[in-house]
PDB file of C-alpha atoms in Angstrom:
ATOM      1  CA  MET A   5       0.000   0.000   0.000  1.00 84.00           C
ATOM      2  CA  PRO A   6       1.238   3.480  -0.743  1.00 89.00           C
ATOM      3  CA  ALA A   7       2.217   5.921   1.998  1.00 93.00           C
ATOM      4  CA  TYR A   8       0.302   9.182   2.243  1.00 93.00           C
ATOM      5  CA  THR A   9       0.957  12.270   4.317  1.00 95.00           C
ATOM      6  CA  LEU A  10      -1.978  13.705   6.209  1.00 97.00           C
ATOM      7  CA  VAL A  11      -1.811  16.922   8.225  1.00 97.00           C
ATOM      8  CA  ILE A  12      -4.158  16.441  11.154  1.00 98.00           C
ATOM      9  CA  ASN A  13      -4.417  19.043  13.913  1.00 98.00           C
ATOM     10  CA  GLY A  14      -1.146  20.581  12.738  1.00 97.00           C
ATOM     11  CA  LYS A  15       0.791  17.303  12.928  1.00 97.00           C
ATOM     12  CA  LYS A  16       1.970  15.254   9.944  1.00 97.00           C
ATOM     13  CA  TYR A  17       0.972  11.601   9.838  1.00 97.00           C
ATOM     14  CA  THR A  18       2.347   9.157   7.296  1.00 95.00           C
ATOM     15  CA  VAL A  19      -0.239   6.477   6.706  1.00 95.00           C
ATOM     16  CA  ASN A  20      -0.083   3.349   4.595  1.00 95.00           C
ATOM     17  CA  ALA A  21      -3.512   3.111   3.071  1.00 96.00           C
ATOM     18  CA  ASP A  22      -5.436   2.309  -0.046  1.00 96.00           C
ATOM     19  CA  ALA A  23      -6.083   5.522  -2.010  1.00 95.00           C
ATOM     20  CA  GLN A  24      -9.840   5.057  -1.601  1.00 97.00           C
ATOM     21  CA  MET A  25      -9.772   4.435   2.163  1.00 97.00           C
ATOM     22  CA  PRO A  26     -12.215   6.866   3.782  1.00 98.00           C
ATOM     23  CA  LEU A  27     -10.473   9.647   5.679  1.00 98.00           C
ATOM     24  CA  LEU A  28     -12.497   8.641   8.750  1.00 98.00           C
ATOM     25  CA  TRP A  29     -10.687   5.308   8.999  1.00 98.00           C
ATOM     26  CA  ALA A  30      -7.285   6.896   8.442  1.00 98.00           C
ATOM     27  CA  ILE A  31      -8.003   9.352  11.263  1.00 98.00           C
ATOM     28  CA  ARG A  32      -9.333   6.727  13.675  1.00 98.00           C
ATOM     29  CA  GLU A  33      -7.368   3.589  12.858  1.00 97.00           C
ATOM     30  CA  LEU A  34      -4.089   4.851  11.418  1.00 97.00           C
ATOM     31  CA  ALA A  35      -3.609   8.172  13.235  1.00 97.00           C
ATOM     32  CA  GLY A  36      -5.257   6.914  16.444  1.00 97.00           C
ATOM     33  CA  LEU A  37      -7.564   9.923  16.883  1.00 98.00           C
ATOM     34  CA  THR A  38     -10.846   8.346  17.955  1.00 97.00           C
ATOM     35  CA  GLY A  39     -12.908  11.455  18.753  1.00 97.00           C
ATOM     36  CA  THR A  40     -14.335  11.450  15.232  1.00 98.00           C
ATOM     37  CA  LYS A  41     -17.126   8.888  15.132  1.00 97.00           C
ATOM     38  CA  TYR A  42     -18.490   6.478  12.558  1.00 97.00           C
ATOM     39  CA  GLY A  43     -22.231   6.865  12.149  1.00 95.00           C
ATOM     40  CA  CYS A  44     -23.704   5.892   8.812  1.00 95.00           C
ATOM     41  CA  GLY A  45     -20.786   5.569   6.405  1.00 95.00           C
ATOM     42  CA  ILE A  46     -22.580   7.486   3.639  1.00 95.00           C
ATOM     43  CA  GLY A  47     -22.127  11.110   4.758  1.00 94.00           C
ATOM     44  CA  GLN A  48     -25.697  11.588   5.958  1.00 95.00           C
ATOM     45  CA  CYS A  49     -25.540  11.690   9.775  1.00 97.00           C
ATOM     46  CA  GLY A  50     -22.640  14.068  10.493  1.00 97.00           C
ATOM     47  CA  ALA A  51     -21.016  12.011  13.271  1.00 97.00           C
ATOM     48  CA  CYS A  52     -17.766  11.916  11.280  1.00 98.00           C
ATOM     49  CA  THR A  53     -17.561  15.684  10.659  1.00 98.00           C
ATOM     50  CA  VAL A  54     -14.064  17.164  10.576  1.00 98.00           C
ATOM     51  CA  HIS A  55     -12.719  20.364   9.052  1.00 98.00           C
ATOM     52  CA  LEU A  56     -10.757  20.316   5.807  1.00 98.00           C
ATOM     53  CA  LYS A  57      -9.064  23.658   5.224  1.00 96.00           C
ATOM     54  CA  GLY A  58     -11.475  25.069   7.822  1.00 95.00           C
ATOM     55  CA  ALA A  59     -14.686  23.819   6.219  1.00 97.00           C
ATOM     56  CA  PRO A  60     -16.786  20.985   7.636  1.00 97.00           C
ATOM     57  CA  ILE A  61     -16.754  17.740   5.659  1.00 97.00           C
ATOM     58  CA  ARG A  62     -17.996  14.207   6.235  1.00 98.00           C
ATOM     59  CA  SER A  63     -14.804  12.229   6.654  1.00 98.00           C
ATOM     60  CA  CYS A  64     -16.526   8.931   5.818  1.00 98.00           C
ATOM     61  CA  SER A  65     -17.094  10.221   2.263  1.00 96.00           C
ATOM     62  CA  PHE A  66     -13.629  11.589   1.449  1.00 95.00           C
ATOM     63  CA  PRO A  67     -10.907   9.215   0.284  1.00 97.00           C
ATOM     64  CA  VAL A  68      -7.470   9.667   1.801  1.00 96.00           C
ATOM     65  CA  SER A  69      -6.062  10.486  -1.649  1.00 95.00           C
ATOM     66  CA  ALA A  70      -8.312  13.572  -1.901  1.00 95.00           C
ATOM     67  CA  VAL A  71      -6.974  15.296   1.206  1.00 95.00           C
ATOM     68  CA  LEU A  72      -3.210  14.931   1.002  1.00 91.00           C
ATOM     69  CA  ASN A  73      -1.163  17.684   2.652  1.00 89.00           C
ATOM     70  CA  GLN A  74      -4.288  19.732   3.372  1.00 96.00           C
ATOM     71  CA  PRO A  75      -5.011  20.867   6.931  1.00 98.00           C
ATOM     72  CA  ILE A  76      -7.503  18.599   8.666  1.00 98.00           C
ATOM     73  CA  THR A  77      -8.903  19.450  12.086  1.00 98.00           C
ATOM     74  CA  THR A  78     -10.628  16.882  14.261  1.00 98.00           C
ATOM     75  CA  ILE A  79     -12.467  17.340  17.548  1.00 98.00           C
ATOM     76  CA  GLU A  80      -9.123  16.770  19.300  1.00 98.00           C
ATOM     77  CA  GLY A  81      -7.680  19.743  17.437  1.00 98.00           C
ATOM     78  CA  ILE A  82     -10.140  22.487  18.334  1.00 97.00           C
ATOM     79  CA  SER A  83      -8.712  22.898  21.850  1.00 96.00           C
ATOM     80  CA  ARG A  84      -6.159  21.281  24.105  1.00 91.00           C
ATOM     81  CA  ASN A  85      -8.228  21.255  27.293  1.00 93.00           C
ATOM     82  CA  ASN A  86     -11.827  21.137  26.040  1.00 91.00           C
ATOM     83  CA  ASP A  87     -11.953  24.879  26.555  1.00 94.00           C
ATOM     84  CA  HIS A  88     -13.123  26.037  23.139  1.00 96.00           C
ATOM     85  CA  PRO A  89     -16.186  28.285  23.630  1.00 96.00           C
ATOM     86  CA  VAL A  90     -18.375  25.758  21.809  1.00 97.00           C
ATOM     87  CA  GLN A  91     -17.200  22.982  24.122  1.00 97.00           C
ATOM     88  CA  LYS A  92     -17.788  25.209  27.161  1.00 97.00           C
ATOM     89  CA  ALA A  93     -21.285  26.029  25.910  1.00 97.00           C
ATOM     90  CA  TRP A  94     -22.021  22.346  25.257  1.00 97.00           C
ATOM     91  CA  ILE A  95     -21.186  21.634  28.905  1.00 96.00           C
ATOM     92  CA  ALA A  96     -23.032  24.679  30.265  1.00 97.00           C
ATOM     93  CA  GLU A  97     -26.198  23.837  28.329  1.00 97.00           C
ATOM     94  CA  GLN A  98     -25.910  20.099  29.090  1.00 96.00           C
ATOM     95  CA  VAL A  99     -26.265  19.225  25.429  1.00 96.00           C
ATOM     96  CA  PRO A 100     -25.175  15.582  25.272  1.00 92.00           C
ATOM     97  CA  GLN A 101     -27.511  12.817  26.173  1.00 92.00           C
ATOM     98  CA  CYS A 102     -25.837   9.707  24.767  1.00 92.00           C
ATOM     99  CA  GLY A 103     -23.051  11.891  23.336  1.00 90.00           C
ATOM    100  CA  TYR A 104     -22.312   9.801  20.261  1.00 92.00           C
ATOM    101  CA  CYS A 105     -23.028  12.522  17.693  1.00 95.00           C
ATOM    102  CA  GLN A 106     -21.523  15.338  19.703  1.00 95.00           C
ATOM    103  CA  SER A 107     -18.065  15.544  18.142  1.00 97.00           C
ATOM    104  CA  GLY A 108     -19.667  15.985  14.720  1.00 98.00           C
ATOM    105  CA  GLN A 109     -22.216  18.436  16.107  1.00 98.00           C
ATOM    106  CA  ILE A 110     -19.463  20.469  17.758  1.00 98.00           C
ATOM    107  CA  MET A 111     -17.341  20.513  14.599  1.00 98.00           C
ATOM    108  CA  SER A 112     -20.291  21.824  12.571  1.00 98.00           C
ATOM    109  CA  ALA A 113     -21.064  24.447  15.223  1.00 98.00           C
ATOM    110  CA  VAL A 114     -17.431  25.585  15.345  1.00 98.00           C
ATOM    111  CA  ALA A 115     -17.427  26.028  11.555  1.00 97.00           C
ATOM    112  CA  LEU A 116     -20.684  27.993  11.663  1.00 97.00           C
ATOM    113  CA  LEU A 117     -19.438  30.344  14.366  1.00 97.00           C
ATOM    114  CA  LYS A 118     -16.081  30.805  12.641  1.00 96.00           C
ATOM    115  CA  THR A 119     -17.916  31.805   9.465  1.00 95.00           C
ATOM    116  CA  LYS A 120     -20.179  34.156  11.415  1.00 94.00           C
ATOM    117  CA  ALA A 121     -17.218  35.697  13.281  1.00 91.00           C
ATOM    118  CA  ALA A 122     -15.662  36.610   9.934  1.00 89.00           C
ATOM    119  CA  THR A 123     -18.662  38.849   9.290  1.00 89.00           C
ATOM    120  CA  ASN A 124     -19.965  41.764  11.302  1.00 84.00           C
ATOM    121  CA  HIS A 125     -22.817  39.514  12.431  1.00 90.00           C
ATOM    122  CA  PRO A 126     -21.301  37.007  14.889  1.00 91.00           C
ATOM    123  CA  HIS A 127     -24.640  35.771  16.248  1.00 95.00           C
ATOM    124  CA  PRO A 128     -26.321  33.258  13.942  1.00 97.00           C
ATOM    125  CA  THR A 129     -30.068  33.348  13.458  1.00 96.00           C
ATOM    126  CA  GLU A 130     -32.262  30.317  14.146  1.00 95.00           C
ATOM    127  CA  GLU A 131     -32.415  29.739  10.391  1.00 97.00           C
ATOM    128  CA  GLU A 132     -28.634  29.890  10.024  1.00 97.00           C
ATOM    129  CA  ILE A 133     -28.201  27.447  12.897  1.00 97.00           C
ATOM    130  CA  ASP A 134     -30.765  25.083  11.410  1.00 96.00           C
ATOM    131  CA  ALA A 135     -29.114  25.268   7.973  1.00 96.00           C
ATOM    132  CA  ALA A 136     -25.586  24.711   9.319  1.00 96.00           C
ATOM    133  CA  MET A 137     -26.633  21.838  11.557  1.00 97.00           C
ATOM    134  CA  ALA A 138     -29.138  20.202   9.167  1.00 93.00           C
ATOM    135  CA  GLY A 139     -26.772  17.402   8.211  1.00 91.00           C
ATOM    136  CA  ASN A 140     -26.065  16.421  11.810  1.00 96.00           C
ATOM    137  CA  ILE A 141     -28.454  13.870  13.226  1.00 96.00           C
ATOM    138  CA  CYS A 142     -28.983  13.494  16.966  1.00 95.00           C
ATOM    139  CA  ARG A 143     -30.975  10.376  17.655  1.00 94.00           C
ATOM    140  CA  CYS A 144     -31.596  11.577  21.223  1.00 94.00           C
ATOM    141  CA  GLY A 145     -33.271  14.742  19.921  1.00 94.00           C
ATOM    142  CA  THR A 146     -31.203  17.324  21.792  1.00 95.00           C
ATOM    143  CA  TYR A 147     -31.712  19.907  19.047  1.00 96.00           C
ATOM    144  CA  PRO A 148     -33.154  22.620  21.332  1.00 96.00           C
ATOM    145  CA  ARG A 149     -30.106  22.337  23.619  1.00 97.00           C
ATOM    146  CA  ILE A 150     -27.783  22.333  20.600  1.00 97.00           C
ATOM    147  CA  ARG A 151     -29.341  25.585  19.332  1.00 97.00           C
ATOM    148  CA  LYS A 152     -29.097  27.129  22.794  1.00 98.00           C
ATOM    149  CA  ALA A 153     -25.451  26.063  23.141  1.00 98.00           C
ATOM    150  CA  ILE A 154     -24.574  27.599  19.762  1.00 98.00           C
ATOM    151  CA  LYS A 155     -26.103  30.890  20.882  1.00 97.00           C
ATOM    152  CA  THR A 156     -24.233  30.664  24.191  1.00 97.00           C
ATOM    153  CA  ALA A 157     -20.985  29.949  22.341  1.00 97.00           C
ATOM    154  CA  ALA A 158     -21.584  32.923  20.034  1.00 97.00           C
ATOM    155  CA  ASP A 159     -21.969  35.104  23.126  1.00 95.00           C
ATOM    156  CA  LEU A 160     -18.761  33.689  24.613  1.00 93.00           C
ATOM    157  CA  LEU A 161     -16.852  34.226  21.375  1.00 90.00           C
ATOM    158  CA  HIS A 162     -18.197  37.755  20.979  1.00 84.00           C
ATOM    159  CA  LYS A 163     -17.201  38.639  24.565  1.00 80.00           C
ATOM    160  CA  THR A 164     -13.654  37.375  24.065  1.00 69.00           C
ATOM    161  CA  LYS A 165     -13.297  39.523  20.931  1.00 64.00           C
ATOM    162  CA  ALA A 166     -14.696  42.666  22.605  1.00 55.00           C
TER     163      ALA A 166
END
């Protein structure tokens, strides 16, 4: 199998993998970063969400060969001590129930708030939250707490910038 270089959370990983191996499996099995979860395997549930060049993608749908030497961020890479404002808000609002989908939910929320912070409108509307989070399924139905946590995180981010 060929060797590929992946840049995950700022660190280079050389992985021996088939070119079509889903990025998810390279992250979990070859790089040993297990925070990104397997949900459906077809890019529909969002549990495997990571950032590629800052944008959220479904890592189960991207082959390793499509992401070479591009910056990938996993849930482990958004903060060292679980102190990212989104993570703090998730805890404050008691979002997780089973918790399985939460790394993907958090990665989508981080991307949304990063996009919003780049504008002069850092607080997303209900519609923007719903649109950004639409591809993330929570089988426990914690959507109201997820929305509330995103708003709390936006407040935290806005306060740190002020």
